[in-house]
Amino acid sequence: MDRIAVIFALLGLTFTLGCNTTTSTTPPMSATIHPRYTEPHRPQFHFSPDSMWMNDPNGMVYYDGVYHLFYQFYPDSTVWGPMHWGHATSKDLVHWEHLPIALYPDSLGLIFSGSAVVDWKNTAGFKSGEKDPLVAMYTYHLMEGEKAGRTDFQYQGIAYSTDGGISWDKYEGNPVIPNSGVKDFRDPKMFWHEASNQWVMILAAKDRVQLFNSPDLKNWTLASEFGANEGSHSGVWECPDLFELPVIGGTGTKWMMIVSLGDGGPNGGSCTQYFIGDFDGKTFVNDHSPETILWLDDGRDNYAGVTWSDVPESDSRKIFLGWMSNWKYAQVVPTETWRSAMTVPRKLELVETRQGVRLKTLPVRELEQLRKEALVIEQPGAEDQQVVIPLTEGLGELKLDLRTEASFTIQLKNSKGESVQFLYDASLNQYAIDRANAGKVDFESSFPDTQVIPRKGKWASHSFHVFVDHSSMEVFAEGGLTVATSLFFPTENFHELVIGTEGEVAFEKVECYPLRSIWSK
């Protein structure tokens, strides 16, 4: 314990936790990290492109011990442009290897978002060799058609890989699903439905989703539509996903549908909603009333997320990844050689609550390997009113359980006086994120606006699992029932995390973990 400063005061008790109190504006590891990953604001444990523009995660599939991540990528600029599929792989969901571009635009159009699956039964007939074929479906976007004022400029194509996902060939019969006249007709997500022995694909079609069936991934039949009068319609529907999960604390399973919206989120701009219901291979039936809106993340910076396909049954997790940005300001955030990052990978679960079946979101366990030496304090005491935790190199993970009926704040600070605050207002029983004093905030007028995060329960106990990177904070509260993701761009990395309360509080557990960079050798 000699290397851990723990200071107790009888009045206004303050803890200083952590392995050391070194502060730095960039990671002092330039000899072991590629220079690009020491740039200001560059995430150290979130995936970001080597350079240039990135948005939606695409084609997420697991095969032969490797997680594949494809993503919307423009290799010639740090703002959106002609879309390609970038590519990276990981064996642990944490450390990533950049690979060459997987799919380039062609005469049929740009390569917009989509998904990938392992065709275990070789239904498409693409297998050649020992490896199982991987098949990707993506949206073609024909810019010439859009500029000409047509409505049929988006349609679906497929590509296949016979070498485990490293190289891809486009199907000569593309497009496999033409457009019948829907302007926004995109983002296919495929999966094998065992009960009906067929492929299912869910696709965004302007103000709803369409569900298709196929025996072979080449020939598709429209089975049903969902959502024209359900949930939020504050923006065009995008990036859908559909999967089955057991209900923890309940009985049986339920189907969960994810739908992103480009605008109109609970705190403005991009957002993602979800639906809970039943699915028979053709039709999805919502358990809730049409006007019910359930948000996947109440922060402003988690969008277009979908889940990995073909995670082994022995694992059984449904693993989600989102684009950590917002279309209101994604193209003007103050980064120079790159733009955008992904959220940390998250495990999705359905749980029975007093309000019905709801989503529970937790960071994946693989992130624990990034932890450095930690301090764990059990039952600090009911008189404690402030906890001060150094953030070594601006990175940290906090697990906090406290009990109070008073308002409190979890605040990130640096020596420049800049800060981000996560607040609890006891009178309103709600959380909020305030980043108005977070440094660089004037690049877009709404960026400093306070984000309001409704609290799911009314009990006096609060639990938080918080991840802090150089330009983001992800808060998993109430055991994962409440989640908020938020970007920030301080002029100096935050080096201190301060927990303060306006009244009596019992800190039941405080764990602080400085984190390693995933880009260090």
Coordinates of N, CA and C in Angstrom, one line a residue, residues 347-445:
K347 N -22.1 -6.4 -23.9 CA -23.0 -7.6 -23.8 C -24.4 -7.1 -23.6
L348 N -25.4 -7.6 -24.5 CA -26.8 -7.2 -24.3 C -27.5 -8.4 -23.7
E349 N -28.4 -8.0 -22.7 CA -29.2 -9.0 -22.0 C -30.6 -8.4 -21.9
L350 N -31.6 -9.3 -21.8 CA -33.0 -8.9 -21.5 C -33.3 -9.4 -20.1
V351 N -33.9 -8.5 -19.3 CA -34.2 -8.8 -17.9 C -35.6 -8.4 -17.6
E352 N -36.2 -9.1 -16.7 CA -37.6 -8.8 -16.2 C -37.5 -7.7 -15.2
T353 N -38.2 -6.6 -15.4 CA -38.3 -5.5 -14.4 C -39.7 -5.2 -14.0
R354 N -39.9 -4.3 -13.1 CA -41.3 -3.9 -12.7 C -42.0 -3.3 -13.9
Q355 N -41.3 -2.7 -14.9 CA -41.9 -2.1 -16.0 C -42.1 -3.1 -17.2
G356 N -41.6 -4.3 -17.0 CA -41.7 -5.3 -18.1 C -40.3 -5.7 -18.5
V357 N -40.1 -6.4 -19.6 CA -38.8 -6.8 -20.1 C -38.1 -5.6 -20.6
R358 N -36.8 -5.4 -20.2 CA -36.0 -4.3 -20.6 C -34.6 -4.8 -20.9
L359 N -33.9 -3.9 -21.6 CA -32.5 -4.2 -22.0 C -31.5 -3.8 -20.9
K360 N -30.6 -4.7 -20.7 CA -29.5 -4.5 -19.8 C -28.2 -4.6 -20.6
T361 N -27.3 -3.6 -20.5 CA -26.1 -3.5 -21.3 C -24.9 -3.4 -20.3
L362 N -23.9 -4.2 -20.6 CA -22.7 -4.3 -19.8 C -21.5 -4.3 -20.7
P363 N -20.4 -3.7 -20.2 CA -19.1 -3.8 -21.0 C -18.6 -5.3 -21.0
V364 N -18.0 -5.7 -22.1 CA -17.6 -7.1 -22.1 C -16.4 -7.4 -21.1
R365 N -16.4 -8.6 -20.6 CA -15.4 -9.0 -19.6 C -13.9 -8.9 -20.2
E366 N -13.8 -9.0 -21.5 CA -12.4 -8.9 -22.1 C -11.7 -7.6 -21.7
L367 N -12.4 -6.6 -21.5 CA -11.8 -5.3 -21.1 C -11.0 -5.3 -19.8
E368 N -11.2 -6.3 -19.0 CA -10.5 -6.4 -17.7 C -9.0 -6.6 -17.9
Q369 N -8.6 -7.1 -19.0 CA -7.2 -7.4 -19.2 C -6.4 -6.1 -19.3
L370 N -7.1 -4.9 -19.5 CA -6.4 -3.6 -19.6 C -6.1 -3.0 -18.3
R371 N -6.7 -3.6 -17.2 CA -6.5 -3.0 -15.9 C -5.1 -3.1 -15.4
K372 N -4.6 -2.0 -14.8 CA -3.4 -2.0 -14.1 C -3.7 -2.2 -12.6
E373 N -2.7 -2.1 -11.8 CA -2.9 -2.3 -10.3 C -4.0 -1.4 -9.8
A374 N -4.8 -2.0 -8.9 CA -6.0 -1.2 -8.5 C -6.0 -1.1 -7.0
L375 N -6.8 -0.2 -6.5 CA -7.2 -0.1 -5.1 C -8.7 -0.3 -5.0
V376 N -9.0 -1.2 -4.0 CA -10.4 -1.5 -3.8 C -10.7 -1.1 -2.3
I377 N -11.7 -0.3 -2.1 CA -12.0 0.1 -0.8 C -13.4 -0.4 -0.5
E378 N -13.6 -1.2 0.5 CA -14.9 -1.7 0.9 C -15.4 -0.9 2.1
Q379 N -16.7 -0.6 2.0 CA -17.4 0.1 3.1 C -16.6 1.4 3.6
P380 N -16.3 2.4 2.8 CA -15.6 3.5 3.2 C -16.2 4.3 4.4
G381 N -17.6 4.3 4.5 CA -18.2 5.0 5.6 C -19.3 5.9 5.2
A382 N -20.2 6.2 6.1 CA -21.4 7.0 5.7 C -21.1 8.5 5.8
E383 N -20.0 9.0 6.4 CA -19.7 10.4 6.5 C -19.0 11.0 5.3
D384 N -18.4 10.1 4.4 CA -17.6 10.5 3.3 C -18.4 11.4 2.3
Q385 N -17.8 12.5 1.9 CA -18.5 13.4 1.0 C -17.7 13.7 -0.2
Q386 N -16.5 13.2 -0.4 CA -15.8 13.4 -1.6 C -14.7 12.3 -1.8
V387 N -14.6 11.9 -3.0 CA -13.6 10.9 -3.4 C -12.8 11.5 -4.6
V388 N -11.5 11.6 -4.5 CA -10.7 12.1 -5.6 C -9.8 11.0 -6.1
I389 N -9.9 10.7 -7.4 CA -9.2 9.6 -8.0 C -8.3 10.1 -9.1
P390 N -7.0 10.0 -9.1 CA -6.2 10.3 -10.2 C -6.4 9.4 -11.4
L391 N -6.5 10.0 -12.6 CA -6.6 9.2 -13.8 C -5.2 9.1 -14.5
T392 N -4.5 8.0 -14.3 CA -3.2 7.8 -14.8 C -3.3 7.9 -16.4
E393 N -2.6 8.9 -16.9 CA -2.5 9.1 -18.4 C -3.9 9.3 -19.0
G394 N -4.8 9.8 -18.2 CA -6.1 10.2 -18.7 C -7.1 9.0 -19.0
L395 N -6.7 7.8 -18.5 CA -7.5 6.6 -18.8 C -7.9 6.0 -17.5
G396 N -9.2 5.5 -17.4 CA -9.6 4.9 -16.2 C -10.9 4.1 -16.2
E397 N -11.0 3.2 -15.3 CA -12.2 2.5 -15.1 C -12.6 2.6 -13.7
L398 N -13.9 2.9 -13.4 CA -14.4 3.1 -12.1 C -15.6 2.2 -11.9
K399 N -15.6 1.5 -10.8 CA -16.8 0.7 -10.3 C -17.1 1.3 -9.0
L400 N -18.4 1.8 -8.9 CA -18.8 2.5 -7.7 C -20.2 2.1 -7.3
D401 N -20.3 1.8 -6.0 CA -21.6 1.5 -5.4 C -21.7 2.5 -4.2
L402 N -22.8 3.3 -4.2 CA -23.0 4.2 -3.1 C -24.5 4.3 -2.8
R403 N -24.7 4.8 -1.6 CA -26.1 4.9 -1.1 C -26.3 6.3 -0.5
T404 N -27.3 7.0 -1.2 CA -27.6 8.3 -0.7 C -28.9 8.7 -1.2
E405 N -29.6 9.6 -0.5 CA -30.8 10.2 -1.0 C -30.6 11.7 -1.5
A406 N -29.3 12.1 -1.5 CA -28.9 13.4 -1.9 C -28.4 13.5 -3.3
S407 N -28.3 14.7 -3.9 CA -27.7 14.9 -5.2 C -26.2 14.7 -5.1
F408 N -25.6 14.3 -6.2 CA -24.2 14.1 -6.2 C -23.7 14.3 -7.7
T409 N -22.3 14.4 -7.8 CA -21.7 14.5 -9.1 C -20.5 13.6 -9.2
I410 N -20.3 13.1 -10.4 CA -19.0 12.4 -10.8 C -18.4 13.3 -11.8
Q411 N -17.2 13.9 -11.5 CA -16.7 15.0 -12.3 C -15.3 14.6 -12.8
L412 N -15.0 14.8 -14.1 CA -13.7 14.7 -14.7 C -13.1 16.1 -14.7
K413 N -11.8 16.2 -14.3 CA -11.2 17.5 -14.3 C -9.8 17.5 -14.8
N414 N -9.3 18.6 -15.2 CA -7.9 18.7 -15.6 C -7.3 20.0 -15.0
S415 N -6.0 20.3 -15.2 CA -5.3 21.4 -14.6 C -5.7 22.7 -15.3
K416 N -6.4 22.7 -16.4 CA -6.8 23.9 -17.1 C -8.2 24.4 -16.6
G417 N -8.8 23.7 -15.6 CA -10.1 24.0 -15.1 C -11.2 23.5 -15.9
E418 N -10.9 22.7 -16.9 CA -12.0 22.1 -17.7 C -12.6 20.9 -17.0
S419 N -13.8 20.6 -17.4 CA -14.5 19.5 -16.7 C -15.7 18.9 -17.5
V420 N -16.0 17.7 -17.2 CA -17.2 17.0 -17.6 C -17.9 16.5 -16.3
Q421 N -19.2 16.7 -16.2 CA -19.9 16.3 -15.0 C -21.0 15.3 -15.3
F422 N -21.0 14.2 -14.6 CA -22.2 13.3 -14.6 C -22.9 13.6 -13.2
L423 N -24.2 14.0 -13.3 CA -24.8 14.5 -12.1 C -26.1 13.7 -11.8
Y424 N -26.4 13.6 -10.5 CA -27.7 13.1 -10.1 C -28.4 14.1 -9.4
D425 N -29.6 14.4 -9.8 CA -30.5 15.4 -9.2 C -31.6 14.6 -8.4
A426 N -31.4 14.7 -7.1 CA -32.3 13.9 -6.2 C -33.8 14.4 -6.3
S427 N -34.0 15.7 -6.5 CA -35.3 16.2 -6.5 C -36.1 15.8 -7.8
L428 N -35.4 15.5 -8.9 CA -36.0 15.0 -10.1 C -35.8 13.5 -10.3
N429 N -34.9 12.9 -9.5 CA -34.6 11.5 -9.7 C -34.1 11.2 -11.1
Q430 N -33.2 12.0 -11.6 CA -32.6 11.8 -12.9 C -31.2 12.2 -12.9
Y431 N -30.5 11.6 -13.9 CA -29.1 11.9 -14.1 C -28.9 12.9 -15.3
A432 N -27.7 13.4 -15.4 CA -27.5 14.4 -16.5 C -26.0 14.4 -16.8
I433 N -25.6 14.8 -18.0 CA -24.2 14.9 -18.4 C -24.1 16.4 -18.8
D434 N -23.1 17.1 -18.2 CA -22.8 18.5 -18.6 C -21.4 18.5 -19.1
R435 N -21.2 18.9 -20.4 CA -19.9 19.0 -21.0 C -19.6 20.4 -21.5
A436 N -20.4 21.3 -21.0 CA -20.3 22.7 -21.5 C -18.9 23.3 -21.2
N437 N -18.2 22.8 -20.2 CA -16.9 23.3 -19.8 C -15.8 22.3 -20.1
A438 N -16.0 21.5 -21.1 CA -15.1 20.4 -21.4 C -14.0 20.7 -22.3
G439 N -13.7 22.0 -22.6 CA -12.6 22.4 -23.5 C -13.2 22.9 -24.8
K440 N -12.9 22.1 -25.8 CA -13.3 22.5 -27.2 C -14.8 22.1 -27.4
V441 N -15.7 23.1 -27.4 CA -17.1 22.8 -27.4 C -17.8 23.7 -28.5
D442 N -17.1 24.6 -29.1 CA -17.7 25.6 -29.9 C -17.8 25.2 -31.4
F443 N -17.4 24.0 -31.8 CA -17.4 23.6 -33.2 C -18.9 23.3 -33.7
E444 N -19.8 23.1 -32.8 CA -21.2 22.9 -33.1 C -22.1 23.4 -32.0
S445 N -23.2 24.1 -32.4 CA -23.9 24.9 -31.4 C -24.6 24.0 -30.3

